[in-house]
PDB file of C-alpha atoms in Angstrom:
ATOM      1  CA  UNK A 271      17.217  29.992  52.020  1.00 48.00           C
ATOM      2  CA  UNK A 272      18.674  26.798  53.693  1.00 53.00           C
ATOM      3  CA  UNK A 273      22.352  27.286  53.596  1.00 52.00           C
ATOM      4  CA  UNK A 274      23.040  23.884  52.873  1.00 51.00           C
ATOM      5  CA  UNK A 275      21.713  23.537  49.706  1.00 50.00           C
ATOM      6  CA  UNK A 276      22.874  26.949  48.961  1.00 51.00           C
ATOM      7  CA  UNK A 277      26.510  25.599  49.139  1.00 54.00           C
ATOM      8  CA  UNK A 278      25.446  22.736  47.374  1.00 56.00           C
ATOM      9  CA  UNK A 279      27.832  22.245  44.441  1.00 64.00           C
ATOM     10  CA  UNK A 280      26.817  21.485  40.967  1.00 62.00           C
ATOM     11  CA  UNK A 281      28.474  18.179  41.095  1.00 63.00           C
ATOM     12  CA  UNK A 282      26.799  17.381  44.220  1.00 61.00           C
ATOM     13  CA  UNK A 283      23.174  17.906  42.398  1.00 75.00           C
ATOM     14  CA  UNK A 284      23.804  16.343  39.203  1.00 75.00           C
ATOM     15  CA  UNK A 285      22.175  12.953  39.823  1.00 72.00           C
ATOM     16  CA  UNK A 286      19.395  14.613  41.078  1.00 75.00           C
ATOM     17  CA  UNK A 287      18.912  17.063  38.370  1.00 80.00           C
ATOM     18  CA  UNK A 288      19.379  14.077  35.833  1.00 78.00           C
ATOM     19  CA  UNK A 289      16.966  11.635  37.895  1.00 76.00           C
ATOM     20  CA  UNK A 290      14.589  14.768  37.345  1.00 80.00           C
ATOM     21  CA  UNK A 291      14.932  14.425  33.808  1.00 83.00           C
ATOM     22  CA  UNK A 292      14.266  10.943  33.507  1.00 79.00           C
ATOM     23  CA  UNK A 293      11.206  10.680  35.702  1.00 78.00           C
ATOM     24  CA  UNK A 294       9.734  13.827  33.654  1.00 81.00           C
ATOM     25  CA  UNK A 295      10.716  11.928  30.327  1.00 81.00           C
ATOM     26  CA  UNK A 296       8.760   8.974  31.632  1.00 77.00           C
ATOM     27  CA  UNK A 297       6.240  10.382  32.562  1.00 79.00           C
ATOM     28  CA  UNK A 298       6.107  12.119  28.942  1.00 80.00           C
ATOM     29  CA  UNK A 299       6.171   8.531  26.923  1.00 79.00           C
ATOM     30  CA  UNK A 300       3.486   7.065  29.677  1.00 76.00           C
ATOM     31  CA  UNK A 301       1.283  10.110  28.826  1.00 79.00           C
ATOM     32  CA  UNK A 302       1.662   9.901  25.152  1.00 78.00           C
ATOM     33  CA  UNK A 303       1.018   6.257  25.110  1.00 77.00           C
ATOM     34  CA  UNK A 304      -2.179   6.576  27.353  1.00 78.00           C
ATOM     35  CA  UNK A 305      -3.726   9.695  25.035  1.00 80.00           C
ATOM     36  CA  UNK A 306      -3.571   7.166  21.870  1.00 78.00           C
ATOM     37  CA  UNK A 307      -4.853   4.284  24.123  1.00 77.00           C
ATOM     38  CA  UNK A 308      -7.531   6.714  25.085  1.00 81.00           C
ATOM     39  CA  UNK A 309      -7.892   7.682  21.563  1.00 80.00           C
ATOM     40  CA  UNK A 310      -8.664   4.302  20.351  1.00 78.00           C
ATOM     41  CA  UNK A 311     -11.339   2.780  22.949  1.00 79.00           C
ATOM     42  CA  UNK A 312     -13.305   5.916  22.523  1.00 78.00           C
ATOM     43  CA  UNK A 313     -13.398   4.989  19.001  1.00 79.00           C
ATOM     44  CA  UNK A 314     -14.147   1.261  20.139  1.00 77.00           C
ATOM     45  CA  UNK A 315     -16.989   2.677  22.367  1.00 77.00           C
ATOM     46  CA  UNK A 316     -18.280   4.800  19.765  1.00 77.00           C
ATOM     47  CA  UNK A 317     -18.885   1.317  17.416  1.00 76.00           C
ATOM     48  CA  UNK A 318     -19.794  -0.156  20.812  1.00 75.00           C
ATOM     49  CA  UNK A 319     -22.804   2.932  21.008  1.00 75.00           C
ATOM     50  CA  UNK A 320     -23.641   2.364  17.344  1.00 73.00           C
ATOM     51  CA  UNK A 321     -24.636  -1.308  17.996  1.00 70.00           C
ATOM     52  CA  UNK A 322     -21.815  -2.811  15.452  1.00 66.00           C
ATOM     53  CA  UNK A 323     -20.023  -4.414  18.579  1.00 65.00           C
ATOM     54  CA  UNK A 324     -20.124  -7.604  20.419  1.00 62.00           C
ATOM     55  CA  UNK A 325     -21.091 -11.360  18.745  1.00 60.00           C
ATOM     56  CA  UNK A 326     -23.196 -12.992  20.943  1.00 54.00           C
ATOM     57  CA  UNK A 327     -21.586 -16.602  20.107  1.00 63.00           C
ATOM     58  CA  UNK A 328     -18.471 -15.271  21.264  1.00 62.00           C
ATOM     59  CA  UNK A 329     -18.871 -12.588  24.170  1.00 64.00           C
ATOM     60  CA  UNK A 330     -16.370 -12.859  26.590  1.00 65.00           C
ATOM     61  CA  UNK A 331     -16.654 -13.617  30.393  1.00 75.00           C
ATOM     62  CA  UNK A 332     -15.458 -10.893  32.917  1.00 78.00           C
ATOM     63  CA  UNK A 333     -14.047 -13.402  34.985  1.00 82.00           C
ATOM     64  CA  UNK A 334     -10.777 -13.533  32.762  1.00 82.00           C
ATOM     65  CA  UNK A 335     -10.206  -9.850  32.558  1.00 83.00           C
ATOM     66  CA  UNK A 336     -11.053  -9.749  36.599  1.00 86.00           C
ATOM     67  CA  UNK A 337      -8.722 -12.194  37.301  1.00 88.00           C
ATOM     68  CA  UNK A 338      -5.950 -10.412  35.058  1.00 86.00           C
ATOM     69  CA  UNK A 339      -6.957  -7.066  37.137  1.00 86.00           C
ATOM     70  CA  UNK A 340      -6.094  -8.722  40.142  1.00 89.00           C
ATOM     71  CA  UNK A 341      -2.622  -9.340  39.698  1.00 91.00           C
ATOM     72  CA  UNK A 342      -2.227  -5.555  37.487  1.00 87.00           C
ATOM     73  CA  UNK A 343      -3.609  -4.322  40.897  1.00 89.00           C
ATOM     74  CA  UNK A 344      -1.625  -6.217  42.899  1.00 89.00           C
ATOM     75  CA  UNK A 345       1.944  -5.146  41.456  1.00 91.00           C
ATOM     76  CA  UNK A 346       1.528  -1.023  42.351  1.00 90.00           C
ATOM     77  CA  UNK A 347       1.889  -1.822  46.367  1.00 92.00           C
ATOM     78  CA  UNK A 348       4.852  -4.170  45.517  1.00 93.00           C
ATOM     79  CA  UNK A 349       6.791  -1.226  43.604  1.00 90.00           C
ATOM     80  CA  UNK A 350       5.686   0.888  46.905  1.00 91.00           C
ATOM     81  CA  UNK A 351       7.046  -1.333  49.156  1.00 91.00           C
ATOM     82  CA  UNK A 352      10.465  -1.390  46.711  1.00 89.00           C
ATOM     83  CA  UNK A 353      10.553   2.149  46.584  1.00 87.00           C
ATOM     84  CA  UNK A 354      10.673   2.861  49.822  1.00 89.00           C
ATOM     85  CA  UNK A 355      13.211   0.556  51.457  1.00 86.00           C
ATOM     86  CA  UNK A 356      16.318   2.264  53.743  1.00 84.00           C
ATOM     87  CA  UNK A 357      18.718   3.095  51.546  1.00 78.00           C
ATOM     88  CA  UNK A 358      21.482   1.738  53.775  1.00 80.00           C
ATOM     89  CA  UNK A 359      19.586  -1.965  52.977  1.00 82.00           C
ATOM     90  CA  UNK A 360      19.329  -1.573  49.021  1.00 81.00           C
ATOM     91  CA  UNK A 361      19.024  -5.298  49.326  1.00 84.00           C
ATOM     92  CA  UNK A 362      15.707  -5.662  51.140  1.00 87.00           C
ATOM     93  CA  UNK A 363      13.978  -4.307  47.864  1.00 89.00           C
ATOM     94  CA  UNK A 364      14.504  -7.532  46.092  1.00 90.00           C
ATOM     95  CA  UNK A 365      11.598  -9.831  47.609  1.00 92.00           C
ATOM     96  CA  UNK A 366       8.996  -7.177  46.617  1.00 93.00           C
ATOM     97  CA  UNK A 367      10.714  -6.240  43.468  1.00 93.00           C
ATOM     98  CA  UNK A 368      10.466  -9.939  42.647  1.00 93.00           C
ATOM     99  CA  UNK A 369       6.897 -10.183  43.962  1.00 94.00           C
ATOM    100  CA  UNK A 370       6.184  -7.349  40.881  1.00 94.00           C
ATOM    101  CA  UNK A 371       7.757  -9.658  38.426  1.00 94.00           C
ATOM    102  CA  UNK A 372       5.853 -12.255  39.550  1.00 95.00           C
ATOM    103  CA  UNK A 373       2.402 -10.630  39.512  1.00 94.00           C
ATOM    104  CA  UNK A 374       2.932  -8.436  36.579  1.00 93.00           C
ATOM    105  CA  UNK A 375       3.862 -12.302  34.998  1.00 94.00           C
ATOM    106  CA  UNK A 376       0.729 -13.746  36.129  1.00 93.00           C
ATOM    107  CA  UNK A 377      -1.124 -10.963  34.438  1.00 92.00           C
ATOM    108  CA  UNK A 378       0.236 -11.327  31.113  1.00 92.00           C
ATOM    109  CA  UNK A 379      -0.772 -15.351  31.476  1.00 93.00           C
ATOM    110  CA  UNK A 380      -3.756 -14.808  32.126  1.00 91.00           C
ATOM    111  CA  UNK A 381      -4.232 -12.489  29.243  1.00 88.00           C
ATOM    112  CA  UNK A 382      -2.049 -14.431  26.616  1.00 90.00           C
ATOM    113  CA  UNK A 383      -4.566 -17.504  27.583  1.00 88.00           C
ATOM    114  CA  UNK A 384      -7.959 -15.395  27.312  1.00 86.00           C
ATOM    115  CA  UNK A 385      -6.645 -14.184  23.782  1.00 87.00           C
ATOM    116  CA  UNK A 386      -5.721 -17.604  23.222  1.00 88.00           C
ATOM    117  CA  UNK A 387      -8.866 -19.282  24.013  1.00 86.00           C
ATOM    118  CA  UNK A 388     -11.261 -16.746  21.892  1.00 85.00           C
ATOM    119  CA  UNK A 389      -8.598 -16.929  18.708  1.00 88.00           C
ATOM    120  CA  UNK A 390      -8.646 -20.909  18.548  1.00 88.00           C
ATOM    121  CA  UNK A 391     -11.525 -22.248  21.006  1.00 83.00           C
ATOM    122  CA  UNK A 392     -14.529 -19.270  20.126  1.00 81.00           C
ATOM    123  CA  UNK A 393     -13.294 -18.413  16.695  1.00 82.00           C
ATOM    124  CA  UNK A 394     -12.931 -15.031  17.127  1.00 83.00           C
ATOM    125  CA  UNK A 395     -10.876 -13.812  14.008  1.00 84.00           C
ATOM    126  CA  UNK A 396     -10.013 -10.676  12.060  1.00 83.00           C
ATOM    127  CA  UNK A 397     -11.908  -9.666  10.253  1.00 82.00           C
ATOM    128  CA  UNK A 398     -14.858 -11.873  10.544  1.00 81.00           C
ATOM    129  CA  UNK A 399     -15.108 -10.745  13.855  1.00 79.00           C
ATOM    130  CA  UNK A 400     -15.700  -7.177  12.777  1.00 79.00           C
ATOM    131  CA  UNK A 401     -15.539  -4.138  15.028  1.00 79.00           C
ATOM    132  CA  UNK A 402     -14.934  -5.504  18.232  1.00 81.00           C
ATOM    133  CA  UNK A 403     -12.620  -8.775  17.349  1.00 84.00           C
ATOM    134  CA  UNK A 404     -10.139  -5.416  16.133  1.00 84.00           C
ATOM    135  CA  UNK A 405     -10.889  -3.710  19.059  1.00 83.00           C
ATOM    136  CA  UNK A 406     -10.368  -6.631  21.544  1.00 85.00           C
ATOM    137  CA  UNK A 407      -7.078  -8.110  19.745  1.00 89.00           C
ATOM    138  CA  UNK A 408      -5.370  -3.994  19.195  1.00 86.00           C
ATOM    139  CA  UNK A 409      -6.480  -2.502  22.673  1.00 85.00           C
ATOM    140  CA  UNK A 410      -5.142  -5.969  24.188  1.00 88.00           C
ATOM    141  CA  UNK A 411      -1.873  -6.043  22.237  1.00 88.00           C
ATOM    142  CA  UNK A 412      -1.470  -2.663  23.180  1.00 84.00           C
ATOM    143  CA  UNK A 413      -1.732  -3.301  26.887  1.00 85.00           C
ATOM    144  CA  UNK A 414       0.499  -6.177  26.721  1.00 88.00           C
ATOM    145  CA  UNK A 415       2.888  -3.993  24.925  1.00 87.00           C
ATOM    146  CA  UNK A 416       2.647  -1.457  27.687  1.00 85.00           C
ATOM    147  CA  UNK A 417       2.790  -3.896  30.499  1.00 89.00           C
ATOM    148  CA  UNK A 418       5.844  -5.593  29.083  1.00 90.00           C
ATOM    149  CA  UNK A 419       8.142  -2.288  28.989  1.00 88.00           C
ATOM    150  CA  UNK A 420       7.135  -2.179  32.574  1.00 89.00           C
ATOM    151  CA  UNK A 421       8.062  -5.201  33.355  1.00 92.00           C
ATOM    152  CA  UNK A 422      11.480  -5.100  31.676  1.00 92.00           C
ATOM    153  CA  UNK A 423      12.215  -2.011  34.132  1.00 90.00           C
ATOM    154  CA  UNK A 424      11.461  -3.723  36.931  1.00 92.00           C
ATOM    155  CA  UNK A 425      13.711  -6.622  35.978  1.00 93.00           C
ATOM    156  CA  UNK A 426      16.470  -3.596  35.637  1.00 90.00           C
ATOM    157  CA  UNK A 427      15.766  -2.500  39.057  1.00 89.00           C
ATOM    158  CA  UNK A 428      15.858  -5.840  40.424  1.00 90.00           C
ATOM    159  CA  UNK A 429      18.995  -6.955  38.474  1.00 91.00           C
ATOM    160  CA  UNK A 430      20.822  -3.169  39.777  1.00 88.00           C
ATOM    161  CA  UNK A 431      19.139  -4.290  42.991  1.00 87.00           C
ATOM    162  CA  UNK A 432      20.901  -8.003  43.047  1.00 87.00           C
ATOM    163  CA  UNK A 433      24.130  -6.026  42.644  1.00 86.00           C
ATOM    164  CA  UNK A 434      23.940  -3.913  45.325  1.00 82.00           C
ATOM    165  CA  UNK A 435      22.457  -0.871  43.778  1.00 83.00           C
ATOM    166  CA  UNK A 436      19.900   1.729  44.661  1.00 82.00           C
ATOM    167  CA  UNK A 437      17.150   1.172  42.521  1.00 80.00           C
ATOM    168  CA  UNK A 438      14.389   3.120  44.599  1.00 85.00           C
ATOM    169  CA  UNK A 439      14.265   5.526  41.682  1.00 85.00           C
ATOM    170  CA  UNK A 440      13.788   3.298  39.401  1.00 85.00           C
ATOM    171  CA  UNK A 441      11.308   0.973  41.304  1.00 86.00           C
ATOM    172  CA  UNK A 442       9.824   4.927  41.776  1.00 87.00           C
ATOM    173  CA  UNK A 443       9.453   5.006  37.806  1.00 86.00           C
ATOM    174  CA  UNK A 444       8.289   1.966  37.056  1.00 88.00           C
ATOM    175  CA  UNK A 445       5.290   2.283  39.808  1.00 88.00           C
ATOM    176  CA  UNK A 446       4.461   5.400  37.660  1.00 87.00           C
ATOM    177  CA  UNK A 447       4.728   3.468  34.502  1.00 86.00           C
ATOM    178  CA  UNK A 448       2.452   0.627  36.298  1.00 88.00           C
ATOM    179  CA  UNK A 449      -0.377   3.523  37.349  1.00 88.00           C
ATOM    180  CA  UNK A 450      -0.863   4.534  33.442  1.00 86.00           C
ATOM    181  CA  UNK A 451      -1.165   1.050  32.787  1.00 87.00           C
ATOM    182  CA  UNK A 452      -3.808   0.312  35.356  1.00 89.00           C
ATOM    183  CA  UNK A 453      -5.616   3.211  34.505  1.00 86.00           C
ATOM    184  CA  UNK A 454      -5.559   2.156  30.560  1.00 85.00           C
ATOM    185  CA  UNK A 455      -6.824  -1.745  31.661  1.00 87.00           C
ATOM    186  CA  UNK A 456      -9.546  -0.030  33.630  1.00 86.00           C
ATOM    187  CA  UNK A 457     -10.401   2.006  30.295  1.00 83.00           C
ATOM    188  CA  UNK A 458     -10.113  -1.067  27.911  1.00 83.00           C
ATOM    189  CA  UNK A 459     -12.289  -3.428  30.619  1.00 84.00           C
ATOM    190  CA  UNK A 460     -15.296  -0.648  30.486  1.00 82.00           C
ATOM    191  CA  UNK A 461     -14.966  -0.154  26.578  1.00 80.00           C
ATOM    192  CA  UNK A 462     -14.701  -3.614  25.608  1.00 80.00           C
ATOM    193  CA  UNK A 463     -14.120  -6.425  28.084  1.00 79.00           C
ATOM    194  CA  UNK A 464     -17.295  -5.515  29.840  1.00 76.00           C
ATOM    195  CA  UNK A 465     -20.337  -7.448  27.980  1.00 70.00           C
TER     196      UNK A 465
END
């Protein structure tokens, strides 16, 4: 047993034990959140299988959904970077933390304009649009949604950051937040984005 931690005292631990909690809570409401994302593009691929899916006037283009992967992809070695910075220079997490923002920004952009330009431009409305106008506009919203919570913790970390906080831990959350949502865009490009 290593004596050190063996003398330990509660006290000592406590931020540890309740950093614990909070990354195992996180990873709890990223989990739940991915199941029903999963949930619902299986049920979008199943349409998808039955032929009731895309409108050839308005199938999309991968390129907006490739761009938009670029900067989701681009944000997890940024939170990497943030997370591991010496502790002794809290302050030296802010360019990549802001980097994050920046990218993670970018991404929703590109995907408010993509759902702009099929709603007004390709006339892609619900219900009209049918199965897959109600699968793009719900699995999209839903990723947004997802993204933005994200976001708003890495603005948390950055602000705690600015003030001459630690946030490693929470620039250590968020990149597990940002995983389950690159792993959910993957899952909505193959069930719907991809023609």
């Amino acid at each position: 047993m290593n004596p050190e931690a063996s003398l330990a005292s509660p006290e000592a631990s406590a931020p540890r034990r309740a950093e614990s909690t909070r990354w195992f809570a996180g990873v709890l409401a990223h989990g739940a959140g991915t199941m029903f994302f999963v949930a619902l593009a299986f049920a979008a691929g199943w349409y998808r299988m039955r032929g009731l899916w895309v409108l050839p006037a308005v199938a999309p283009s991968v390129l907006p959904p490739c761009v938009a992967g670029a900067f989701l992809l681009g944000v997890g070695p940024l939170l990497l970077r943030a997370s591991r910075v010496d502790a002794s220079t809290p302050r030296r997490a802010l360019p990549w933390l802001g980097g994050a923002l920046v990218s993670g920004a970018g991404f929703l952009a590109t995907q408010a304009a993509w759902l702009h330009v099929m709603f007004w431009y390709r006339n892609l409305r619900v219900p009209e649009g049918g199965a897959f106008a109600s699968a793009f506009y719900g699995l999209s919203a839903l990723q947004v949604v997802h993204v933005g919570l994200v976001l708003l913790a890495v603005l948390g970390a950055a602000v705690s950051t600015w003030r001459g906080g630690d946030a490693r831990d929470a620039a250590r959350r968020a990149l597990a937040g940002w995983l389950f949502t690159v792993a959910t865009f993957g899952l909505l490009f193959l069930a719907v984005y991809l023609p």
